XYZ file of C-alpha atoms in Angstrom:
572
model
C 64.617 103.328 45.404
C 63.452 101.563 48.297
C 65.971 99.586 49.917
C 65.067 95.820 50.240
C 64.873 94.546 53.813
C 65.732 90.894 54.878
C 64.416 88.585 57.696
C 66.382 86.781 60.299
C 65.018 83.251 61.751
C 63.275 82.994 65.275
C 62.674 85.954 67.305
C 59.740 86.587 69.628
C 57.228 89.579 70.336
C 56.954 90.160 73.938
C 55.159 92.971 75.762
C 57.124 96.002 75.072
C 56.140 98.481 77.812
C 57.956 101.483 76.211
C 55.130 103.939 76.169
C 55.637 104.379 80.304
C 58.988 106.372 79.782
C 58.751 108.354 76.615
C 55.961 110.827 77.637
C 58.748 113.272 79.108
C 62.019 114.705 77.641
C 65.359 113.877 78.852
C 66.145 115.551 82.182
C 69.550 115.760 84.004
C 69.864 113.973 87.082
C 70.992 115.771 90.408
C 74.473 115.661 91.506
C 75.150 112.761 94.091
C 76.662 112.994 97.522
C 79.590 110.471 96.315
C 80.701 108.967 92.914
C 81.859 105.442 92.920
C 83.772 105.092 89.357
C 84.862 101.661 88.426
C 88.301 101.842 86.614
C 87.038 98.715 84.305
C 83.906 99.535 82.449
C 84.554 98.152 78.898
C 85.772 95.002 77.490
C 89.637 94.682 77.429
C 92.246 95.710 79.988
C 91.750 97.346 83.230
C 92.653 101.301 83.112
C 95.456 102.047 85.460
C 94.450 104.840 88.267
C 96.556 108.125 87.616
C 95.105 109.925 90.614
C 95.830 109.274 94.408
C 93.770 109.560 97.406
C 93.489 113.478 98.542
C 93.805 114.845 94.952
C 91.538 117.434 93.563
C 90.038 116.644 90.399
C 88.170 118.539 87.572
C 85.117 117.513 85.703
C 86.423 115.325 82.894
C 89.848 114.709 84.297
C 91.701 111.717 83.368
C 91.560 109.260 86.415
C 92.288 105.813 84.598
C 94.745 105.420 81.685
C 93.922 102.771 79.182
C 95.564 99.413 79.446
C 96.413 98.380 76.090
C 94.633 98.909 72.486
C 91.691 97.036 73.470
C 91.122 99.166 76.656
C 89.516 102.686 77.242
C 90.283 105.737 79.559
C 88.218 106.697 82.469
C 87.433 110.352 83.623
C 86.207 111.890 86.514
C 82.364 112.552 86.432
C 82.597 115.942 88.507
C 85.140 118.056 90.252
C 85.878 117.299 93.727
C 88.418 115.258 95.951
C 89.306 111.817 95.696
C 88.668 110.013 98.989
C 89.521 106.558 98.183
C 90.750 103.749 95.515
C 90.151 100.339 96.219
C 87.674 97.473 95.673
C 83.864 98.164 95.517
C 81.016 96.060 94.565
C 79.938 96.990 90.861
C 76.664 95.900 89.029
C 77.422 92.487 87.250
C 75.895 89.115 87.926
C 79.051 87.762 89.828
C 78.503 90.081 92.403
C 82.392 90.784 92.786
C 83.988 93.841 93.613
C 86.727 95.851 91.411
C 88.959 98.972 91.934
C 86.886 102.018 91.840
C 88.033 105.807 92.311
C 85.804 107.430 94.886
C 85.205 111.288 94.457
C 83.583 113.455 96.891
C 81.878 116.282 94.675
C 82.697 119.890 95.598
C 79.455 121.362 93.868
C 81.115 123.522 91.592
C 81.391 121.250 88.382
C 84.484 122.823 87.461
C 85.554 121.490 83.934
C 88.901 120.674 82.443
C 90.137 122.862 79.499
C 87.950 121.809 76.497
C 88.626 122.604 73.011
C 87.272 121.048 69.892
C 89.182 118.599 67.770
C 89.611 119.369 64.008
C 89.527 115.438 62.998
C 89.529 116.142 59.341
C 93.177 117.476 59.786
C 94.569 114.652 61.749
C 95.666 111.284 60.608
C 92.932 108.528 61.382
C 95.116 106.649 63.804
C 95.536 110.062 65.754
C 91.682 110.289 65.942
C 91.195 106.732 66.991
C 93.682 107.324 69.785
C 92.043 110.521 70.859
C 88.497 108.588 71.052
C 90.204 106.158 73.237
C 91.856 108.562 75.417
C 88.170 110.046 75.845
C 86.675 106.806 76.950
C 84.366 106.164 74.041
C 82.898 102.662 73.915
C 79.872 101.007 72.423
C 76.543 102.050 74.714
C 74.420 99.698 73.165
C 75.506 97.081 75.839
C 78.776 95.530 74.708
C 81.048 98.345 75.795
C 83.578 97.584 73.356
C 86.213 100.111 72.658
C 85.119 102.106 69.580
C 88.424 102.905 68.619
C 89.228 99.461 68.009
C 86.185 99.071 65.815
C 86.775 102.193 63.776
C 90.116 100.370 62.622
C 88.991 99.236 58.989
C 89.982 95.670 57.807
C 93.551 95.656 55.783
C 92.009 92.805 53.607
C 88.340 93.568 53.194
C 87.093 96.778 51.846
C 84.175 98.299 53.950
C 80.969 98.052 52.356
C 78.374 99.104 54.737
C 78.306 101.179 57.894
C 75.323 100.111 60.225
C 74.025 102.510 62.787
C 71.962 100.588 65.576
C 68.910 102.561 66.596
C 66.563 99.235 66.881
C 66.328 99.264 70.736
C 64.503 95.762 70.676
C 64.749 95.105 74.489
C 61.378 95.847 76.323
C 61.197 98.816 78.661
C 64.374 100.555 77.345
C 63.840 103.911 75.609
C 67.034 105.723 76.326
C 68.120 105.446 72.443
C 64.655 106.629 71.174
C 64.648 109.585 73.223
C 68.116 110.460 72.356
C 67.208 110.103 68.679
C 64.385 112.217 68.870
C 65.986 115.342 71.045
C 69.750 114.723 69.652
C 69.309 113.414 66.177
C 71.622 116.448 64.613
C 74.705 115.485 66.878
C 74.275 111.667 66.254
C 74.394 112.390 62.396
C 77.423 114.263 62.660
C 79.083 111.528 64.869
C 77.770 108.945 62.045
C 79.604 111.189 59.700
C 82.811 111.033 61.891
C 82.639 107.156 61.902
C 82.140 107.322 57.910
C 85.206 109.330 57.488
C 87.436 106.907 59.371
C 86.186 103.798 57.854
C 85.122 105.054 54.131
C 82.145 102.785 53.642
C 80.344 102.724 50.558
C 76.786 103.002 52.279
C 75.642 104.087 55.465
C 72.448 102.473 56.947
C 70.730 103.550 59.933
C 68.281 101.088 61.099
C 65.190 101.628 63.666
C 62.239 99.570 64.621
C 59.057 100.668 63.150
C 57.371 101.089 66.634
C 59.487 104.299 67.162
C 58.002 106.617 64.453
C 59.172 109.714 65.941
C 62.758 108.753 66.260
C 62.868 107.601 62.492
C 61.482 110.978 61.731
C 63.701 112.889 63.601
C 66.925 111.056 62.053
C 65.435 111.435 58.497
C 65.171 115.273 59.181
C 68.758 115.525 60.660
C 69.985 113.531 57.759
C 68.339 115.612 55.365
C 69.541 118.952 57.028
C 73.120 117.697 56.975
C 73.028 117.086 53.737
C 74.489 113.414 54.218
C 73.443 110.445 51.787
C 72.706 108.276 54.635
C 69.593 105.879 54.574
C 67.354 105.872 57.634
C 65.198 102.538 57.329
C 62.407 101.301 59.643
C 62.794 97.759 60.434
C 60.124 95.373 61.642
C 59.628 95.026 65.328
C 60.891 91.650 66.596
C 63.089 91.007 69.128
C 66.149 90.711 69.150
C 66.364 92.773 65.900
C 68.626 95.045 67.785
C 71.472 92.380 68.027
C 74.254 93.398 65.608
C 74.328 90.122 63.528
C 70.535 90.319 63.457
C 70.440 93.928 62.154
C 73.030 93.507 59.731
C 71.008 90.592 58.295
C 67.880 92.602 58.089
C 69.669 95.492 56.238
C 72.152 94.060 54.180
C 71.000 90.148 53.985
C 74.803 89.273 54.852
C 75.049 86.279 57.598
C 77.905 86.581 59.913
C 79.503 83.274 60.351
C 80.118 82.311 64.159
C 83.938 82.053 63.445
C 84.262 85.366 61.835
C 83.667 89.160 62.755
C 81.162 91.587 60.624
C 84.473 93.268 59.338
C 85.210 90.281 57.466
C 82.255 90.566 55.589
C 82.705 94.195 54.997
C 80.217 95.535 57.447
C 80.746 97.441 60.713
C 77.981 98.429 63.611
C 77.513 101.109 65.985
C 74.833 102.208 68.536
C 73.329 105.668 68.235
C 74.432 106.878 71.522
C 78.090 105.721 70.494
C 77.793 108.035 67.668
C 76.628 110.793 69.943
C 79.422 110.503 72.678
C 81.979 110.171 70.129
C 80.784 113.528 68.372
C 80.807 115.355 71.774
C 84.162 114.089 72.536
C 85.431 115.524 69.320
C 83.425 118.627 68.779
C 83.364 119.670 72.516
C 86.033 118.049 74.195
C 83.957 116.259 76.409
C 85.014 112.788 77.400
C 82.447 109.897 78.357
C 81.387 111.108 81.949
C 77.401 110.404 81.540
C 75.036 108.584 79.785
C 71.208 108.493 79.226
C 69.275 105.994 81.470
C 65.896 104.673 81.443
C 64.158 104.656 84.797
C 60.953 102.412 84.773
C 59.165 99.476 86.010
C 57.312 99.400 89.272
C 57.595 103.419 89.352
C 55.365 106.075 89.679
C 57.490 108.260 87.256
C 59.204 106.755 84.710
C 61.325 108.940 82.432
C 65.003 109.095 81.069
C 67.461 111.005 82.724
C 71.322 111.960 81.639
C 73.113 110.428 84.563
C 77.045 111.020 85.747
C 79.000 107.666 85.668
C 79.518 106.477 89.319
C 76.210 107.629 90.619
C 75.242 105.085 93.306
C 72.066 103.598 92.039
C 69.958 104.170 95.238
C 70.284 107.808 94.896
C 69.059 107.456 91.501
C 66.092 105.333 91.353
C 64.117 107.320 93.818
C 63.818 109.790 90.718
C 61.361 107.483 89.375
C 59.344 107.073 92.782
C 59.501 103.165 93.033
C 56.253 101.767 94.527
C 56.527 100.450 97.793
C 56.410 96.588 96.844
C 59.607 97.120 94.913
C 62.031 94.243 95.978
C 64.903 94.719 93.695
C 66.344 96.553 90.681
C 66.978 94.953 87.012
C 69.852 96.473 85.035
C 69.101 96.141 81.343
C 65.630 94.720 79.956
C 63.766 91.856 81.209
C 65.173 89.517 78.496
C 68.847 89.863 79.184
C 69.184 91.952 81.967
C 69.749 90.911 85.651
C 69.202 91.944 89.482
C 71.826 94.009 90.726
C 73.977 92.759 93.658
C 73.223 95.589 95.887
C 71.195 98.877 95.934
C 74.048 101.045 96.187
C 75.921 99.798 93.024
C 77.198 102.627 90.683
C 75.808 103.512 87.199
C 78.425 102.414 84.424
C 78.813 102.853 80.900
C 76.937 99.832 80.468
C 73.934 100.945 82.446
C 71.394 101.883 79.743
C 67.890 100.926 81.803
C 66.964 100.537 85.416
C 63.795 98.477 86.041
C 61.938 98.704 89.351
C 61.042 95.142 90.163
C 58.085 93.929 91.917
C 56.332 90.306 92.221
C 53.361 91.984 90.526
C 55.116 93.279 87.885
C 57.293 90.233 87.381
C 55.607 87.301 88.607
C 57.717 84.373 89.894
C 58.430 81.810 87.015
C 56.435 78.611 87.725
C 58.445 75.497 88.661
C 60.654 73.883 86.197
C 59.376 70.962 84.529
C 61.036 68.163 82.420
C 61.823 68.985 78.725
C 59.467 67.257 76.479
C 61.601 68.268 73.425
C 58.648 70.455 71.638
C 61.332 72.303 69.558
C 59.571 75.783 70.296
C 63.119 76.944 71.701
C 64.589 75.931 68.413
C 62.136 77.752 66.076
C 62.639 80.805 68.219
C 66.354 80.952 68.217
C 67.504 83.592 65.960
C 71.121 81.794 66.122
C 69.450 78.788 64.557
C 70.772 76.493 67.377
C 69.128 73.650 69.042
C 68.630 74.789 72.866
C 66.947 71.664 73.467
C 70.089 69.702 73.009
C 72.445 72.189 74.525
C 69.964 72.120 77.423
C 70.542 68.233 78.008
C 74.253 68.228 77.707
C 74.865 71.409 79.920
C 72.728 69.409 82.677
C 74.716 66.380 82.053
C 77.872 68.573 82.161
C 79.041 67.011 79.064
C 80.554 70.508 78.021
C 82.277 68.842 75.341
C 78.988 68.100 73.571
C 77.690 71.604 74.296
C 80.335 73.157 71.932
C 79.809 70.600 69.427
C 76.246 71.870 69.545
C 77.493 75.654 69.211
C 77.236 76.672 72.833
C 79.402 79.938 72.198
C 76.913 81.041 69.027
C 74.486 81.620 71.837
C 73.906 85.368 72.312
C 71.866 84.838 75.531
C 68.831 86.899 74.201
C 66.368 84.584 76.033
C 64.028 83.971 73.449
C 64.046 80.225 74.327
C 63.441 80.920 77.769
C 60.565 83.126 76.717
C 58.672 80.389 74.754
C 59.669 77.267 76.873
C 56.460 75.368 78.136
C 58.214 73.796 80.423
C 59.391 77.126 82.109
C 63.168 76.024 81.968
C 65.686 78.816 82.439
C 67.747 77.772 79.705
C 69.735 80.701 79.285
C 71.094 80.199 82.977
C 72.034 76.660 81.933
C 73.799 78.008 79.071
C 75.797 80.623 81.146
C 76.639 78.099 83.695
C 78.291 75.862 80.945
C 80.118 78.805 79.413
C 81.487 79.778 82.742
C 82.449 76.035 83.379
C 84.375 75.909 80.057
C 85.855 79.102 80.703
C 87.266 78.189 84.127
C 88.404 74.897 82.648
C 90.504 76.664 79.905
C 91.746 78.799 82.414
C 92.828 75.916 84.689
C 94.342 74.205 81.532
C 96.268 77.306 80.531
C 97.751 77.955 84.267
C 98.758 73.989 84.273
C 100.297 74.538 80.746
C 102.133 77.360 82.048
C 103.520 75.609 85.075
C 104.649 72.751 82.891
C 106.522 75.197 80.637
C 108.105 76.888 83.539
C 109.118 73.408 84.829
C 110.708 72.625 81.708
C 112.290 75.464 81.189
C 113.665 75.249 84.866
C 115.251 71.899 83.809
C 116.494 72.862 80.514
C 118.209 75.923 82.192
C 119.950 74.024 84.924
C 121.018 71.286 82.370
C 122.707 74.262 80.177
C 124.294 75.764 83.459
C 125.648 72.312 84.181
C 127.206 71.807 80.419
C 128.449 75.403 80.342
C 130.068 74.790 83.804
C 131.745 71.567 82.524
C 132.812 73.245 79.325
C 134.569 76.034 81.346
C 136.374 73.263 83.708
C 137.423 71.510 80.681
C 138.854 74.616 79.215
C 140.750 75.528 82.346
C 142.209 72.110 82.571
C 143.376 71.994 78.936
C 144.946 75.576 79.562
C 146.490 74.323 82.655
C 147.820 71.324 80.853
C 149.279 72.948 78.206
C 151.097 75.289 80.405
C 152.510 72.743 82.453
C 153.828 70.886 79.467
C 155.520 73.944 77.859
C 157.015 74.426 81.190
C 158.363 70.953 81.524
C 159.450 70.921 78.050
C 161.711 73.870 78.350
C 163.112 72.653 81.752
C 164.337 69.584 79.876
C 165.873 71.654 77.115
C 163.518 70.191 74.433
C 161.826 72.270 71.791
C 158.448 73.175 73.204
C 155.637 72.349 70.727
C 152.900 74.923 70.313
C 150.161 74.912 72.985
C 147.018 72.790 71.825
C 143.923 75.037 71.299
C 141.885 75.647 74.636
C 138.863 74.179 72.767
C 140.314 70.867 71.618
C 139.971 68.046 74.334
C 141.976 65.488 72.183
C 144.877 68.173 71.835
C 144.799 68.818 75.443
C 144.906 65.287 76.320
C 148.069 64.636 74.392
C 149.636 67.532 75.718
C 149.043 66.379 79.284
C 150.587 62.860 78.574
C 153.688 64.571 76.713
C 154.154 66.799 79.604
C 153.944 63.582 81.876
C 156.757 61.801 79.770
C 158.816 65.018 79.935
C 158.434 65.076 83.604
C 159.260 61.271 84.130
C 162.458 61.679 81.978
C 163.566 64.553 84.278
C 163.084 62.858 87.178
C 165.253 59.822 85.897
C 167.967 61.839 84.908
C 168.229 63.530 88.226
C 168.237 60.000 89.695
C 171.544 58.832 87.940
C 174.698 59.175 90.253
C 177.164 61.896 89.538
C 180.724 62.380 90.899
C 180.671 65.869 92.029
C 183.810 65.692 94.407
C 186.126 68.418 93.861
C 190.041 67.597 93.067
C 192.713 70.072 93.525
C 195.739 70.272 90.970
C 197.926 68.807 93.637
C 195.854 65.654 94.043
C 195.538 65.394 90.171
C 199.359 65.299 89.964
C 199.712 62.606 92.825
C 197.125 60.408 91.399
C 198.374 60.554 87.599
C 202.006 59.486 89.170
C 200.325 56.669 90.981
C 198.890 55.337 87.813
C 202.128 55.692 85.868
C 203.899 53.480 88.434
C 200.981 51.051 88.292
C 201.149 50.988 84.240
C 205.130 50.336 84.627
C 204.565 47.414 86.974
C 202.196 46.063 84.512
C 199.056 45.879 86.863
C 196.439 47.984 84.522
C 196.187 49.967 81.672
C 195.914 53.878 82.801
C 192.487 55.261 83.454
C 191.524 58.687 81.931
C 192.367 61.384 84.091
C 189.556 63.422 85.325
C 189.186 66.745 84.362
C 189.632 69.452 86.862
C 186.282 70.433 88.516
C 185.404 74.399 88.029
C 186.115 76.416 90.868
C 182.991 77.331 93.019
C 182.132 80.603 92.943
C 181.750 82.643 96.300
C 178.011 82.403 96.326
C 177.904 78.797 95.809
C 176.996 78.781 92.177
C 178.888 77.705 89.111
C 181.302 80.569 87.948
């Protein structure tokens, strides 16, 4: 039964210019004089360098360890010596530098010890970790770490696994050639993905302008005895976009706020499947990729290129014409001019197009938007680019988000059809970057506010803790003095108040003060402390008797004899 195909809205049919680079098989690019290998080559965290300047490395040796789950390792593309680790210019529209590991090849191409992986006897999580450590990422352009995409959803069963061989961008033919020449390994890699995701169906979509690739993949699937479906889809840019290809093959629309896995679908590029199989079956991490050299060149061709090869050492293989004035990385629709000739090849480098004014004439002067609606009719995401343009130009970024700015995949269809020659995609990229920058500033401000509030809270907490400690110490001291005073006065000491009861501590302090005052008053009363000898006592008694006989006054009580003083001055 024939598989029913669906359509997506919009799209354009530019001049494809693919025939120039498919006339010769894939060739291996020569070893360059040095390799500049960026540590950050995929979406996610930046790998940490695990080598130092002066280290000897082998081909395939780990030089950058993955930083977190959404990250992928980086490896040495050949054997040699690490000569530098530091910031170097990389192929990116920003023109910024990132940390790279520079290797001077020794020409020996000595590999690390390699051995195949029996993934069928391993737990799926262990296989995913192995792919992460092998640096396997999406080679269709997004360079998303593949092991993360190979983790099935816990809530939604996997219905379809879609393999993307559409390659809809003009000039690029690297996927076409890899399907023609290495179809068997691609099918084995698809089998690996199938075993990890357990989908009900596997669909391989290839644009119908690649009949040789379609035939090669069908033959490889049949030879492997796999139930995969190889489908030729209509040639329409951007049919190679993940959401568009999923729509064509399955009829499922992926909402902007959801991922394809939420609808039970996952999509991988054919080159990604090939590198994953090389890692599992041969122990080879991702250290090279197929790159199309084309454009204003005498010998367009596809080459297998080591990651880190400077582009100015690679492009001469295509014999660019003298009027070449730049190099586009990627296709003419979504690619960009590289910031310098010597930037390195990275995992996202699928095509290098020699640029010239003849081949790519300058665009006419931008004119005012006439709101013709051509851009909206061509948009595959069903957006309104003319509205996004007005709000982007007015810097009203809130309105751009209301018109779903971030649903834009920057395919360039709107710019391609615009009769006013407005570079719409550049306006949208500007708006996105401004929104990201403002969000970053907002998060930084919120972080600073949180830190300030926490500092205030910490200071208040420390003050409260200090006051509590002082109160406890004062209460304990008061209770101690009260007990001592009560003991000195001969009274029964009341039990000491709890140290953490301020009211009891206050009462104890008052009682102690009253006891001290009572003791002071008793000490202030006059006391007869003179000593009277026995002889003096007899004489006083006689005097009192005589006075009584004379009728002068009643006799006073006789004083008791005072105790004799001990030799040390204390009472005996």
